[in-house]
Amino acid sequence: MAAPARKRTSKTSSYKNTVIIRGALEARGIDADELLREAGIDPAVYGNSDKRVPFESVDKLFALVVERTGDPSVGIDLVEHMNPTVYEALGVALLCSSTLRNFFKRFERFFDLVSSLERAVFYETEYGGYFAEEPLVEYSDGTRGVHADAFCAVVLKFMRIAYQPDYAPYRLDLGWTPPAELHKKYAEHFGCEVRLGADVTALHVAAKDLDVSLTGSNASLAFHNDQLAVAILADLKKQDLQARVYARLIEYLPAGDCSREKVAHSLNMSESAFQKKLKAEGASYQEVLDTTRAELAKHYLGKSRMSISEAAFLLGFTDSSNFSRAFKRWTGDAPSDYRAKQNNVSSALPD
């Protein structure tokens, strides 16, 4: 009996990922365009940064790549020639992160720009934390490993550029089990203990590495590229109300007028419809507002010349005490304590 057809999904992957795959295939002497066409991907749109590839085509392409190379571990090798700037604003922002903790949170927030086939989540633990890949689609037989390997390889490549060229995670949990003859390849590439057949694919990082200042840290440049990424994400996720609300809040907060009514009307929605749709996405207006304010506040306090009262005003607070209480609720630190921790980064920023 034939296997039942999988339900189609609206999930997509950035065409930038296909650009990376194409480069890796060409380096192996494989006709990448042929495989792209066979997977239902038009090579004529190669280089179009706004193009998204449906899950079904991505999964078929991965299956074809494994078949053509004869290498089930090819996911690791796909990023060998990857240039982080292929991800444009997101790539630059990631490399300008202040710490690995900041890097992971930024990657988690903007991961949809890379792919909506899985969710990337950073979890903190007693020993440090781990960055996990949580699939949102049902991969076909033979491609689950490629997706998991490529996820880990991309993240590690960024970490080695931003932090240390020979950086090795604390541990790698791999959500599949490669053939025995390939186990050594994984241990050598990642440089750490590899747990095969794990429930969740994840890179584990020791606490001592999470808050080390990264040499490429640049809060201003990271913030600028975050805003570009926000604009791209909002355009990409036109059905994602939270992303659209976030973009509106960034515009309205400095003027001090970010009422729910104003934001709803700017999106051509009634307040009741606005609240209902946010609730359907598992969020509330206050949660989105708090998240936006928290991220902007951390940026403002990284600039040594902006007073806490100025930051409070720009974020729509009527006084500094309300802002300070809110900031501690968001971050666990009082604004002055957070600023003290950022002194090294702030002093290194250009005027």
XYZ file of C-alpha atoms in Angstrom:
351
model
C 0.000 0.000 0.000
C 1.332 3.452 -0.879
C 2.154 5.780 1.971
C -0.531 8.421 2.605
C 0.217 11.826 1.117
C 1.437 14.393 3.598
C -0.754 17.423 4.213
C 0.587 20.523 2.478
C 1.893 23.225 4.752
C 2.401 26.965 4.398
C 5.864 26.677 5.969
C 8.749 27.944 3.872
C 12.510 28.316 3.831
C 14.519 31.331 2.708
C 15.948 31.131 -0.797
C 19.257 32.103 0.847
C 19.473 28.545 2.165
C 19.179 27.287 -1.397
C 22.003 29.647 -2.394
C 24.211 27.980 0.238
C 23.221 24.492 -0.929
C 23.868 25.458 -4.519
C 27.391 26.610 -3.708
C 28.153 23.386 -1.806
C 26.901 21.227 -4.673
C 28.906 23.124 -7.269
C 32.025 22.706 -5.118
C 31.454 18.939 -5.419
C 31.093 19.170 -9.184
C 27.343 18.506 -9.083
C 24.943 20.280 -11.448
C 23.000 22.276 -8.855
C 20.500 23.714 -11.339
C 19.468 20.234 -12.394
C 18.686 19.256 -8.813
C 16.862 22.526 -8.194
C 14.644 22.013 -11.200
C 13.963 18.413 -10.191
C 12.897 19.655 -6.750
C 10.521 22.163 -8.334
C 12.696 25.223 -7.649
C 13.215 27.634 -10.541
C 16.927 28.491 -10.846
C 15.936 31.667 -12.709
C 15.085 33.297 -9.377
C 18.532 32.482 -7.966
C 19.786 35.480 -5.982
C 16.322 36.899 -5.341
C 16.623 37.593 -1.619
C 12.856 37.918 -1.153
C 12.027 34.508 -2.560
C 10.758 31.765 -0.256
C 10.814 28.051 -1.028
C 7.865 25.818 -0.007
C 8.606 23.040 2.450
C 7.759 20.326 -0.054
C 10.412 21.591 -2.485
C 13.028 21.987 0.249
C 12.429 18.473 1.521
C 12.610 17.033 -1.996
C 15.835 18.964 -2.654
C 17.425 17.565 0.508
C 16.413 14.046 -0.507
C 17.964 14.583 -3.939
C 21.164 15.982 -2.388
C 21.573 12.877 -0.197
C 20.852 10.626 -3.169
C 23.243 12.418 -5.521
C 26.116 12.711 -3.030
C 25.544 9.313 -1.408
C 26.347 11.018 1.891
C 23.704 11.071 4.663
C 25.933 13.475 6.644
C 26.035 16.030 3.826
C 24.132 18.541 6.002
C 27.366 19.269 7.882
C 29.230 20.028 4.667
C 26.601 22.314 3.148
C 27.872 25.289 5.159
C 31.566 24.806 4.377
C 31.604 27.711 1.907
C 28.828 29.728 3.586
C 29.391 33.457 3.952
C 27.302 34.811 6.864
C 26.398 37.898 4.835
C 24.220 35.673 2.652
C 21.624 36.342 5.379
C 22.134 40.092 4.912
C 20.851 42.191 7.851
C 20.356 39.168 10.106
C 23.843 37.841 9.371
C 25.432 41.191 10.239
C 23.343 41.611 13.387
C 24.276 38.130 14.609
C 27.996 38.829 14.162
C 27.616 42.148 16.004
C 25.991 40.493 19.049
C 27.545 41.455 22.377
C 27.640 37.913 23.831
C 26.641 34.381 22.862
C 23.561 34.775 25.050
C 22.608 37.856 23.023
C 23.469 35.969 19.810
C 21.144 33.068 20.649
C 18.264 35.334 21.630
C 18.647 37.342 18.424
C 18.782 34.164 16.324
C 15.686 32.833 18.089
C 13.770 36.051 17.512
C 14.561 36.287 13.808
C 14.857 32.623 12.872
C 11.770 32.806 10.658
C 13.875 34.844 8.247
C 16.000 31.718 7.787
C 13.215 29.150 7.900
C 9.746 28.573 9.273
C 10.141 24.804 8.923
C 11.404 24.674 12.479
C 11.494 26.802 15.578
C 14.855 27.791 17.078
C 14.691 28.235 20.853
C 17.315 29.151 23.436
C 16.839 27.466 26.815
C 18.826 28.408 29.907
C 19.925 25.682 32.320
C 21.919 25.374 35.535
C 25.096 24.639 33.556
C 24.558 27.261 30.828
C 22.038 26.784 28.039
C 21.196 25.114 24.762
C 19.957 26.267 21.377
C 17.388 23.798 20.067
C 15.813 23.022 16.719
C 12.126 22.136 17.063
C 10.620 20.971 13.724
C 7.207 22.366 12.764
C 6.795 20.086 9.750
C 6.985 16.360 9.059
C 10.197 15.622 7.195
C 10.280 12.697 4.795
C 12.340 9.581 5.459
C 15.992 10.264 4.844
C 15.942 14.059 5.212
C 15.443 14.497 8.958
C 19.155 14.091 9.536
C 20.115 16.606 6.840
C 17.843 19.253 8.357
C 19.219 18.631 11.864
C 22.840 18.581 10.704
C 22.464 21.753 8.626
C 20.835 23.596 11.536
C 23.692 22.738 13.895
C 26.373 23.411 11.280
C 25.003 26.868 10.433
C 24.721 27.901 14.074
C 28.209 26.617 14.904
C 29.709 28.377 11.873
C 28.317 31.701 13.083
C 29.574 31.014 16.625
C 33.084 30.223 15.432
C 33.219 33.449 13.427
C 31.759 35.600 16.206
C 33.479 33.968 19.196
C 36.408 31.595 18.596
C 37.534 29.941 15.333
C 37.997 26.585 17.068
C 35.031 26.881 19.432
C 33.525 23.569 20.542
C 30.097 23.351 22.211
C 29.674 21.756 25.616
C 27.679 18.978 23.931
C 25.691 18.223 20.792
C 22.373 16.401 20.943
C 21.495 15.053 17.505
C 17.886 14.146 16.726
C 18.835 11.203 14.535
C 21.459 8.469 14.378
C 23.930 8.563 11.464
C 25.584 5.342 10.237
C 28.311 4.109 12.590
C 31.107 4.841 10.120
C 30.192 8.554 10.258
C 30.224 8.991 14.039
C 33.868 10.073 14.037
C 33.090 12.802 11.485
C 30.539 14.377 13.845
C 32.875 14.252 16.839
C 35.675 15.870 14.828
C 33.509 18.571 13.240
C 31.779 19.694 16.436
C 34.693 18.925 18.765
C 32.526 17.753 21.635
C 30.491 14.872 23.007
C 27.753 13.905 20.534
C 24.602 12.237 21.810
C 22.864 10.446 18.958
C 19.160 9.740 18.630
C 18.222 12.537 21.033
C 14.636 13.722 21.373
C 15.663 17.244 20.357
C 18.562 18.473 18.232
C 20.473 21.074 20.231
C 23.855 22.726 20.750
C 24.718 22.990 24.455
C 26.878 25.869 25.702
C 28.666 26.165 29.052
C 27.787 29.082 31.336
C 31.357 30.413 31.172
C 30.946 31.093 27.443
C 27.506 32.699 27.426
C 28.423 36.174 28.660
C 31.951 36.659 27.323
C 32.153 39.889 25.302
C 32.473 39.062 21.607
C 35.222 40.813 19.664
C 32.844 41.956 16.925
C 30.320 43.378 19.371
C 28.757 46.588 18.087
C 25.448 47.522 19.683
C 24.695 50.349 17.258
C 25.320 48.253 14.159
C 23.427 45.300 15.636
C 20.466 47.537 16.469
C 20.442 49.085 12.977
C 20.411 45.664 11.342
C 17.799 44.437 13.806
C 15.506 47.155 12.511
C 16.137 46.060 8.937
C 15.406 42.483 9.980
C 12.214 43.617 11.706
C 11.036 45.312 8.523
C 11.808 42.215 6.448
C 10.136 39.949 8.990
C 7.032 42.122 9.160
C 6.774 42.068 5.372
C 7.379 38.322 5.287
C 4.831 37.558 7.951
C 1.953 39.731 6.852
C -0.382 37.271 8.489
C 1.616 37.451 11.715
C -0.011 40.275 13.621
C 2.667 40.373 16.320
C 5.368 41.254 13.805
C 3.224 44.047 12.376
C 2.438 45.393 15.853
C 6.144 45.335 16.715
C 6.952 47.448 13.656
C 4.221 49.977 14.559
C 5.426 50.243 18.157
C 8.971 51.012 17.068
C 7.509 53.912 15.095
C 5.109 55.199 17.751
C 6.951 54.773 21.055
C 9.335 57.757 20.717
C 6.302 60.054 20.300
C 4.774 58.622 23.465
C 1.541 57.543 21.772
C 1.316 53.784 21.497
C -2.206 53.107 22.690
C -3.853 49.875 21.706
C -6.515 51.887 19.891
C -3.989 53.765 17.759
C -2.057 50.627 16.846
C -5.249 48.736 15.976
C -6.545 51.545 13.786
C -3.174 51.890 12.027
C -3.592 48.252 10.996
C -7.148 48.919 9.776
C -8.667 46.834 12.537
C -11.183 47.483 15.290
C -9.885 47.090 18.839
C -12.029 44.014 19.405
C -10.824 42.312 16.214
C -7.249 43.333 17.061
C -7.402 41.748 20.525
C -9.112 38.638 19.200
C -6.472 38.028 16.538
C -3.602 38.589 18.979
C -5.205 36.124 21.376
C -5.482 33.579 18.560
C -1.696 33.915 18.135
C -1.212 33.246 21.852
C -0.263 36.818 22.719
C -1.702 40.021 24.116
C -1.062 43.642 23.249
C 0.638 44.191 26.616
C 3.037 41.289 26.015
C 4.067 42.619 22.602
C 4.412 46.131 24.034
C 6.582 44.875 26.912
C 8.814 42.863 24.579
C 9.332 45.853 22.285
C 10.035 48.226 25.150
C 12.450 45.782 26.778
C 14.522 45.383 23.618
C 14.628 49.117 22.944
C 15.446 49.840 26.591
C 18.474 47.541 26.512
C 19.685 49.347 23.417
C 19.187 52.805 24.950
C 20.963 51.856 28.175
C 23.896 50.596 26.138
C 24.460 54.214 25.095
C 26.282 55.892 27.974
C 25.111 59.407 27.111
C 21.401 58.688 27.410
C 20.041 59.115 30.903
C 17.591 56.658 32.411
C 14.927 59.366 32.455
C 15.463 60.014 28.722
C 15.147 56.307 27.971
C 11.942 56.184 30.040
C 10.501 59.127 28.080
C 11.377 57.613 24.694
C 9.659 54.372 25.692
C 6.428 56.115 26.636
C 6.753 55.998 30.460
C 5.522 58.956 32.467
C 8.337 58.725 35.026
C 11.628 56.942 35.697
C 10.375 54.923 38.664
C 7.711 53.159 36.570
C 10.308 52.464 33.889
C 12.796 51.103 36.442
C 10.247 48.700 37.887
C 9.260 47.516 34.434
C 12.899 47.109 33.353
C 13.704 44.967 36.384
C 10.663 42.818 35.645
C 11.865 42.304 32.049
C 15.551 41.654 32.709
C 16.009 40.929 36.410
C 18.295 43.980 36.694
C 17.696 47.575 37.690
C 18.530 49.972 34.818
C 21.665 51.243 36.601
C 22.898 47.681 37.235
C 22.304 46.704 33.612
C 24.194 49.790 32.435
C 27.118 48.928 34.693
C 27.339 45.483 33.079
C 27.385 47.104 29.655
C 30.119 49.649 30.411
C 32.813 47.804 28.482
C 30.623 47.506 25.397
C 29.406 51.085 25.635
C 32.889 52.552 25.978
C 33.963 50.757 22.811
C 31.167 52.149 20.666
C 31.873 55.009 18.231
C 30.382 58.396 19.004
